[in-house]
Short mmCIF file of C-alpha atoms in Angstrom, two decimals:
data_model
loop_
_atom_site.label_atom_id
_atom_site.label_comp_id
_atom_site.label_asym_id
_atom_site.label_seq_id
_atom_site.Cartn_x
_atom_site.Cartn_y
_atom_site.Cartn_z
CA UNK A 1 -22.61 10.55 65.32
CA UNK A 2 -21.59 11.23 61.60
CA UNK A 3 -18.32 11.97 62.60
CA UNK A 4 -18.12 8.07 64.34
CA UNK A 5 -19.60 7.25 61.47
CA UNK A 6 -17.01 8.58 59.37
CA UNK A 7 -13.87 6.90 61.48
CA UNK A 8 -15.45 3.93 61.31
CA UNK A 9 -15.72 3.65 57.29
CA UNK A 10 -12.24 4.25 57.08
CA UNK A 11 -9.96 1.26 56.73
CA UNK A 12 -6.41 0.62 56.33
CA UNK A 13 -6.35 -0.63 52.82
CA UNK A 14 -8.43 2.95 51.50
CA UNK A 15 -5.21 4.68 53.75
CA UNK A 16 -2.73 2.40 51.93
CA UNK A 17 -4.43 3.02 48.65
CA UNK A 18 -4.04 6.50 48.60
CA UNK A 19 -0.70 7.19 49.95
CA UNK A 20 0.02 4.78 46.97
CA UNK A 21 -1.80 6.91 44.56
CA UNK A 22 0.00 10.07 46.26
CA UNK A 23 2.90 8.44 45.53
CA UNK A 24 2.75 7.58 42.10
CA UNK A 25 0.06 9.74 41.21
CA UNK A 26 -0.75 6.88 38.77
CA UNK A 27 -3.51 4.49 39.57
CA UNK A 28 -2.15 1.72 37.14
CA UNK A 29 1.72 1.69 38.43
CA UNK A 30 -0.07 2.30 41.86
CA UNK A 31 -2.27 -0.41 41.47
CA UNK A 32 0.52 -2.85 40.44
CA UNK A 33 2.67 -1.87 43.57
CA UNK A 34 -0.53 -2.67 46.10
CA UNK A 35 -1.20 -6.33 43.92
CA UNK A 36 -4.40 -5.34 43.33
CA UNK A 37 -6.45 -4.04 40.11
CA UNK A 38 -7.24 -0.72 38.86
CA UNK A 39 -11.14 -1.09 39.18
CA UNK A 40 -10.33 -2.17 43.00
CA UNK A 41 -8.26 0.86 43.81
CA UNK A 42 -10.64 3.17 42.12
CA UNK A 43 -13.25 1.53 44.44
CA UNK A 44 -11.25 1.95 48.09
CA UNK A 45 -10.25 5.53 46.81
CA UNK A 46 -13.89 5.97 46.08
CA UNK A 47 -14.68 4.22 49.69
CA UNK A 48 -12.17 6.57 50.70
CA UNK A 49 -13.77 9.79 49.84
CA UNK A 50 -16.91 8.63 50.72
CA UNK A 51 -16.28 8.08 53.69
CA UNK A 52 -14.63 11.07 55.03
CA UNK A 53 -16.91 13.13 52.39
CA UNK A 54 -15.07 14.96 50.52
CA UNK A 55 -13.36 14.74 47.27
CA UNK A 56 -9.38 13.50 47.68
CA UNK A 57 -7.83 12.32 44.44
CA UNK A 58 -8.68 14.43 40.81
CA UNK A 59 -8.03 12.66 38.34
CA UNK A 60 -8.52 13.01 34.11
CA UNK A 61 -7.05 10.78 31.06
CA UNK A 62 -3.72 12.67 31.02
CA UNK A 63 -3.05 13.21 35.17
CA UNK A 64 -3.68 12.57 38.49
CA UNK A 65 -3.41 14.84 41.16
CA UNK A 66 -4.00 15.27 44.66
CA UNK A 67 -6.93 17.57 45.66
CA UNK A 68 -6.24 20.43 48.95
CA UNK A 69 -8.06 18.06 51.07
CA UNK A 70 -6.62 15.23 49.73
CA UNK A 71 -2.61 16.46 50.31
CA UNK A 72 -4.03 17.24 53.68
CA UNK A 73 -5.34 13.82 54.39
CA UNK A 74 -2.41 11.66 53.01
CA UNK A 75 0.19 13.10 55.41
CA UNK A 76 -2.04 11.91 57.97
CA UNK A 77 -2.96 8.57 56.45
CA UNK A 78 1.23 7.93 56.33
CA UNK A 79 1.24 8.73 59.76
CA UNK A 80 -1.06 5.81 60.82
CA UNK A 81 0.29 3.48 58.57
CA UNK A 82 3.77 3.94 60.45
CA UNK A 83 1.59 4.08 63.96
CA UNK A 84 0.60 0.49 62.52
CA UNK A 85 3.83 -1.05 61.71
CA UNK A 86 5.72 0.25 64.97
CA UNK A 87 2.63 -1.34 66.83
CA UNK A 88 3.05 -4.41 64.93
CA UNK A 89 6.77 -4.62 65.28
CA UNK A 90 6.51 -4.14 68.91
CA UNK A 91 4.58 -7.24 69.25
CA UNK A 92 5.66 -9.63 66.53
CA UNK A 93 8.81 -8.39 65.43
CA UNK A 94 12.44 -6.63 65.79
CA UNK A 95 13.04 -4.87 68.59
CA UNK A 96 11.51 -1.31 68.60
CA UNK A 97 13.85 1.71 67.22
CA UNK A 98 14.09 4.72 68.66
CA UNK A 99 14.46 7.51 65.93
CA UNK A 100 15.89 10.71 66.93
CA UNK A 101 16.04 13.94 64.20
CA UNK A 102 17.89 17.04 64.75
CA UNK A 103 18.99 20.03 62.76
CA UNK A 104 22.84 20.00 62.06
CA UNK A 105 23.92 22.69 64.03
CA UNK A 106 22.41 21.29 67.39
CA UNK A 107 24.87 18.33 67.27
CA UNK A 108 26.56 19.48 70.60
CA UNK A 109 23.33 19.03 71.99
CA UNK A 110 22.07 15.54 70.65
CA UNK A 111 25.43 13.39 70.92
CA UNK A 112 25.22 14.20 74.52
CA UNK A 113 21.61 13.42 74.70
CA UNK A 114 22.12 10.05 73.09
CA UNK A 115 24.86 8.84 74.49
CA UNK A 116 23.12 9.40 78.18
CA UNK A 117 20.33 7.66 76.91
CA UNK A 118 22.42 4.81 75.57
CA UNK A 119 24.53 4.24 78.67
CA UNK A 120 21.16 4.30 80.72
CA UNK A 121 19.44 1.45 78.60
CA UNK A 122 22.06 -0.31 76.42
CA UNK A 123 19.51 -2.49 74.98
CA UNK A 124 17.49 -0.41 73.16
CA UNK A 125 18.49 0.71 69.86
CA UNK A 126 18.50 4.50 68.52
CA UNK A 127 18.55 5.95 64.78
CA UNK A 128 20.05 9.01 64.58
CA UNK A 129 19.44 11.32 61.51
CA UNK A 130 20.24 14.83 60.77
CA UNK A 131 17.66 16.71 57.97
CA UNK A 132 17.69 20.24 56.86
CA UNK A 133 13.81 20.55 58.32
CA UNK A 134 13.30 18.16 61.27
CA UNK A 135 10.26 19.38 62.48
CA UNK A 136 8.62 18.01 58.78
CA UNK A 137 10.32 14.60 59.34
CA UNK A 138 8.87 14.31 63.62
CA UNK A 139 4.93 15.93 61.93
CA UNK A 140 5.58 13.12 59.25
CA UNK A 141 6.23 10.72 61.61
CA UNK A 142 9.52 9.64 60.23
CA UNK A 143 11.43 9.96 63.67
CA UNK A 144 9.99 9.68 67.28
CA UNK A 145 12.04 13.19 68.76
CA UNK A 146 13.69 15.84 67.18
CA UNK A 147 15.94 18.84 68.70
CA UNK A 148 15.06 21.67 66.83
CA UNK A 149 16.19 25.66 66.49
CA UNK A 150 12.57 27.38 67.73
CA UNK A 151 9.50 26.59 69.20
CA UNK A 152 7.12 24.90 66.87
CA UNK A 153 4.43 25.93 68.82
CA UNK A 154 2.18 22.52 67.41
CA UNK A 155 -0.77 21.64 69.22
CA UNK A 156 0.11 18.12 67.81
CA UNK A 157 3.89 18.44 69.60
CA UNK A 158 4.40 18.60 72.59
CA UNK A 159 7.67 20.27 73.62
CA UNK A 160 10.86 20.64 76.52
CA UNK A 161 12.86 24.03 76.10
CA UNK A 162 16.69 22.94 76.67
CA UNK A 163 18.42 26.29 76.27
CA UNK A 164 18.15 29.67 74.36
CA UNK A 165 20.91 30.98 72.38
CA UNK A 166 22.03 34.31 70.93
CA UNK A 167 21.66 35.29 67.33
CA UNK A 168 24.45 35.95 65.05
CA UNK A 169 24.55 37.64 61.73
CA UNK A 170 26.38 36.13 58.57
CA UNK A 171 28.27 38.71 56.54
CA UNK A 172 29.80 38.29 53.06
CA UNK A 173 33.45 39.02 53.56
CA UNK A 174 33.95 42.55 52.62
CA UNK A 175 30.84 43.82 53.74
CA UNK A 176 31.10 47.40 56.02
CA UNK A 177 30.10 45.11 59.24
CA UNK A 178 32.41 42.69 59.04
CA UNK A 179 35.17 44.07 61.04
CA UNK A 180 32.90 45.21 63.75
CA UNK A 181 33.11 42.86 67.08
CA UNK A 182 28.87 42.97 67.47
CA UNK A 183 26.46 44.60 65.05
CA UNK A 184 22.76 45.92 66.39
CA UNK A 185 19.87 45.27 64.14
CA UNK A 186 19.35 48.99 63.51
CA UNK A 187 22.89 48.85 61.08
CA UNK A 188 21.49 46.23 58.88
CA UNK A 189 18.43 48.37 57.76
CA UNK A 190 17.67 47.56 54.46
CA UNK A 191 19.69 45.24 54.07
CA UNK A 192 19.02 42.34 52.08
CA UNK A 193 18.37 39.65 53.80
CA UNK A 194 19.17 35.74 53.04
CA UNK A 195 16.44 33.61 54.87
CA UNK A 196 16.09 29.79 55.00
CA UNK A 197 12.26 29.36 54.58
CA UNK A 198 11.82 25.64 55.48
CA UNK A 199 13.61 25.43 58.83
CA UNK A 200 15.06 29.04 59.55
CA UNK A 201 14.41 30.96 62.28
CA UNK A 202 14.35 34.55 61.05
CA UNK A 203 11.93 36.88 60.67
CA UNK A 204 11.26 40.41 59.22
CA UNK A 205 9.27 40.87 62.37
CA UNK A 206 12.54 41.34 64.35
CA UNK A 207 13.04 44.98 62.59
CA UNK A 208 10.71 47.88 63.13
CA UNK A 209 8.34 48.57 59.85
CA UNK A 210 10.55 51.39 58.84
CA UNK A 211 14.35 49.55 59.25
CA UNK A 212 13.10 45.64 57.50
CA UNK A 213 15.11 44.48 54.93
CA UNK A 214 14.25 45.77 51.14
CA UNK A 215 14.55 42.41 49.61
CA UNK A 216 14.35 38.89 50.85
CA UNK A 217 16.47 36.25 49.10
CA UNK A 218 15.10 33.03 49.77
CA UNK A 219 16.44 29.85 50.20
CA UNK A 220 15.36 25.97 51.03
CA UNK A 221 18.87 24.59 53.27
CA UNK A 222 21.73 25.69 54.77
CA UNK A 223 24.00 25.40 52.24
CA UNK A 224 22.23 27.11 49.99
CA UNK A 225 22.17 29.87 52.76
CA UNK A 226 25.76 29.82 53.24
CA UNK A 227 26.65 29.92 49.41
CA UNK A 228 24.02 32.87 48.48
CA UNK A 229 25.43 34.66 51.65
CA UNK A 230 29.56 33.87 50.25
CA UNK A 231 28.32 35.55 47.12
CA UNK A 232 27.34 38.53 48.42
CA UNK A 233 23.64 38.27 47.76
CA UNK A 234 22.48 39.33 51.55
CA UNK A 235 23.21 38.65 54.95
CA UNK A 236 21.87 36.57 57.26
CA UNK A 237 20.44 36.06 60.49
CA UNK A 238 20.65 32.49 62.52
CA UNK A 239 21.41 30.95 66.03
CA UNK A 240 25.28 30.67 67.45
CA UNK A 241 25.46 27.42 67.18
CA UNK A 242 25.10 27.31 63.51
CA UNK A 243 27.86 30.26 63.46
CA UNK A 244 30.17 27.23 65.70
CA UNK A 245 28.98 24.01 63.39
CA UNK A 246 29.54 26.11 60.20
CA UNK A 247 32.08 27.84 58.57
CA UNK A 248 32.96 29.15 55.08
CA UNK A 249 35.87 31.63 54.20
CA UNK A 250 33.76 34.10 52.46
CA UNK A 251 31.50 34.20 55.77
CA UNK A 252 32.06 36.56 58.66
CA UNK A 253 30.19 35.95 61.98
CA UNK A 254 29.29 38.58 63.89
CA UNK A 255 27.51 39.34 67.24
CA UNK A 256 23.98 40.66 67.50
CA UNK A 257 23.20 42.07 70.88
CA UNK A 258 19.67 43.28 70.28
CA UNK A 259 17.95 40.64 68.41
CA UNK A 260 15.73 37.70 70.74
CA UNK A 261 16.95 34.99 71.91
CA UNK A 262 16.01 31.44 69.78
CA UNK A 263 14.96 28.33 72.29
CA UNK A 264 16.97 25.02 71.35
CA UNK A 265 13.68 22.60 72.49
CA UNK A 266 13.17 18.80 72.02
CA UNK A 267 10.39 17.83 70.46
CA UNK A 268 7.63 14.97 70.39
CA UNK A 269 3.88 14.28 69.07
CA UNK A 270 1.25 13.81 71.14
CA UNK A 271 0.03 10.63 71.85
CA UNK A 272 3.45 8.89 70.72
CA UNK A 273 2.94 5.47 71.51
CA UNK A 274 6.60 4.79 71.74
CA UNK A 275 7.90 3.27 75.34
CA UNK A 276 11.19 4.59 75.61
CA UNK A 277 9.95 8.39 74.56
CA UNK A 278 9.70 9.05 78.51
CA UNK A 279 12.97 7.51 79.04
CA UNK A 280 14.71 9.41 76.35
CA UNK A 281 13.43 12.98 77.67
CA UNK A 282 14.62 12.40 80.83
CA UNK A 283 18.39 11.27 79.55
CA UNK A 284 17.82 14.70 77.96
CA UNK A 285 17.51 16.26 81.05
CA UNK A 286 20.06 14.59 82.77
CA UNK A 287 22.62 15.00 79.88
CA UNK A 288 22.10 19.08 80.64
CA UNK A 289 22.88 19.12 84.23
#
């Protein structure tokens, strides 16, 4: 009962009024974006956190800040403000978009994917972005699918494993590796290793305790990946396809022939109200065979 209690207390405008705050993290420029007053969006944030009962924003005379709970809350309270505005355009307004996400590398997979789609249901219209991290933008609700290098494993996503693909490592050029044909994980022992922490697929857990690598450089992209690899600061560890979508001069790709497999999947979120998810997944299917 308190917890029916609680979903019914919270409104849109105390969801509006504190992704607004998140945003600015000032209640007056806040305030003046929402055409409303300071005193009224003290009193829905108040609302707000009364109603879910807990404390969300912190706030002094020199900053405002987001509390744990509250940076927890707001991604979710974006999320139903887009649920809101699809549902609204889908009634009253343009024709519903379809927004797919993938990482860059998987591009051989999604043009295929889309253009099936496409030439399946020419009237419906489909956004196609690439980002560095596309399992953020799909949890963030930004796009409806995304094609992604691993397994999320989400209980919020639910997910279709296309293929697997071999690992490669990335070697600076001159490195004693880099005119061998495949490389085992064994010969990189304590090595250092260049991982992409945002959307990589690398772990240390691939190496036994006694052969992991002795430092980890870490990076946020895949350029910065590429670049700290060029200058020699590590090597790296990532799926073929990245080895075929990328190249750099100063790189050598090499095979690894002991490392697991990484699953290429598509993912969605649960409870997607989207019509033409259904429709897409199984363009995806067909655009495999």
């Amino acid at each position: 009962m308190e917890r029916q209690n609680r979903l019914l207390n919270v409104e849109f405008r105390h969801l509006r009024a504190l992704v607004a705050v998140a945003e600015d993290l000032n209640f007056t420029r806040a305030a003046e974006r929402l055409g409303t007053t300071q005193p009224s969006l003290s009193r829905s944030i108040a609302s707000l956190e009364q109603a879910v009962g807990t404390l969300l924003v912190r706030r002094d005379r020199r900053s405002v800040a987001l509390t744990p709970a509250g940076t927890r809350f707001v991604a979710y309270a974006q999320l139903a403000l887009r649920a809101l505005e699809e549902g609204v355009d889908a009634v009253a307004g343009p024709p519903l978009i379809l927004r797919i996400c993938f990482a860059g590398a998987l591009a051989e997979i999604t043009g295929p994917a889309v253009k099936t789609f496409e030439s399946l249901h020419p009237g419906i219209q489909v956004d196609i972005r690439r980002y560095d991290d596309p399992m953020a933008r799909l949890s963030e609700g930004r796009c409806n699918l995304a094609f992604l290098l691993g397994n999320p494993n989400i209980q919020a996503l639910q997910t279709l494993t296309l293929t697997e693909e071999v690992r490669m490592v990335a070697l600076p050029a001159g490195h004693r590796l880099a005119e061998s044909s495949a490389v085992s994980l064994k010969e990189l022992s304590h090595e250092t290793l260049v991982m992409n922490v945002l959307a990589g697929t690398t772990s240390v857990n691939m190496w036994e305790d006694a052969d992991r690598p002795s430092q980890i450089v870490r990076v946020r992209n895949i350029d910065e990946w590429m670049e700290a690899i060029a200058l020699g600061r590590g090597i790296g560890i990532t799926p073929a396809s990245t080895a075929r979508f990328y190249s750099h001069p100063q790189i050598a790709f090499r095979n690894l022939v002991d490392a697991p497999r990484v699953p290429v999947v598509l993912a969605w979120r649960t409870g997607d109200p989207h019509p033409n998810i259904p429709d897409f997944i199984a363009a995806v299917r067909l655009s495999l065979v």
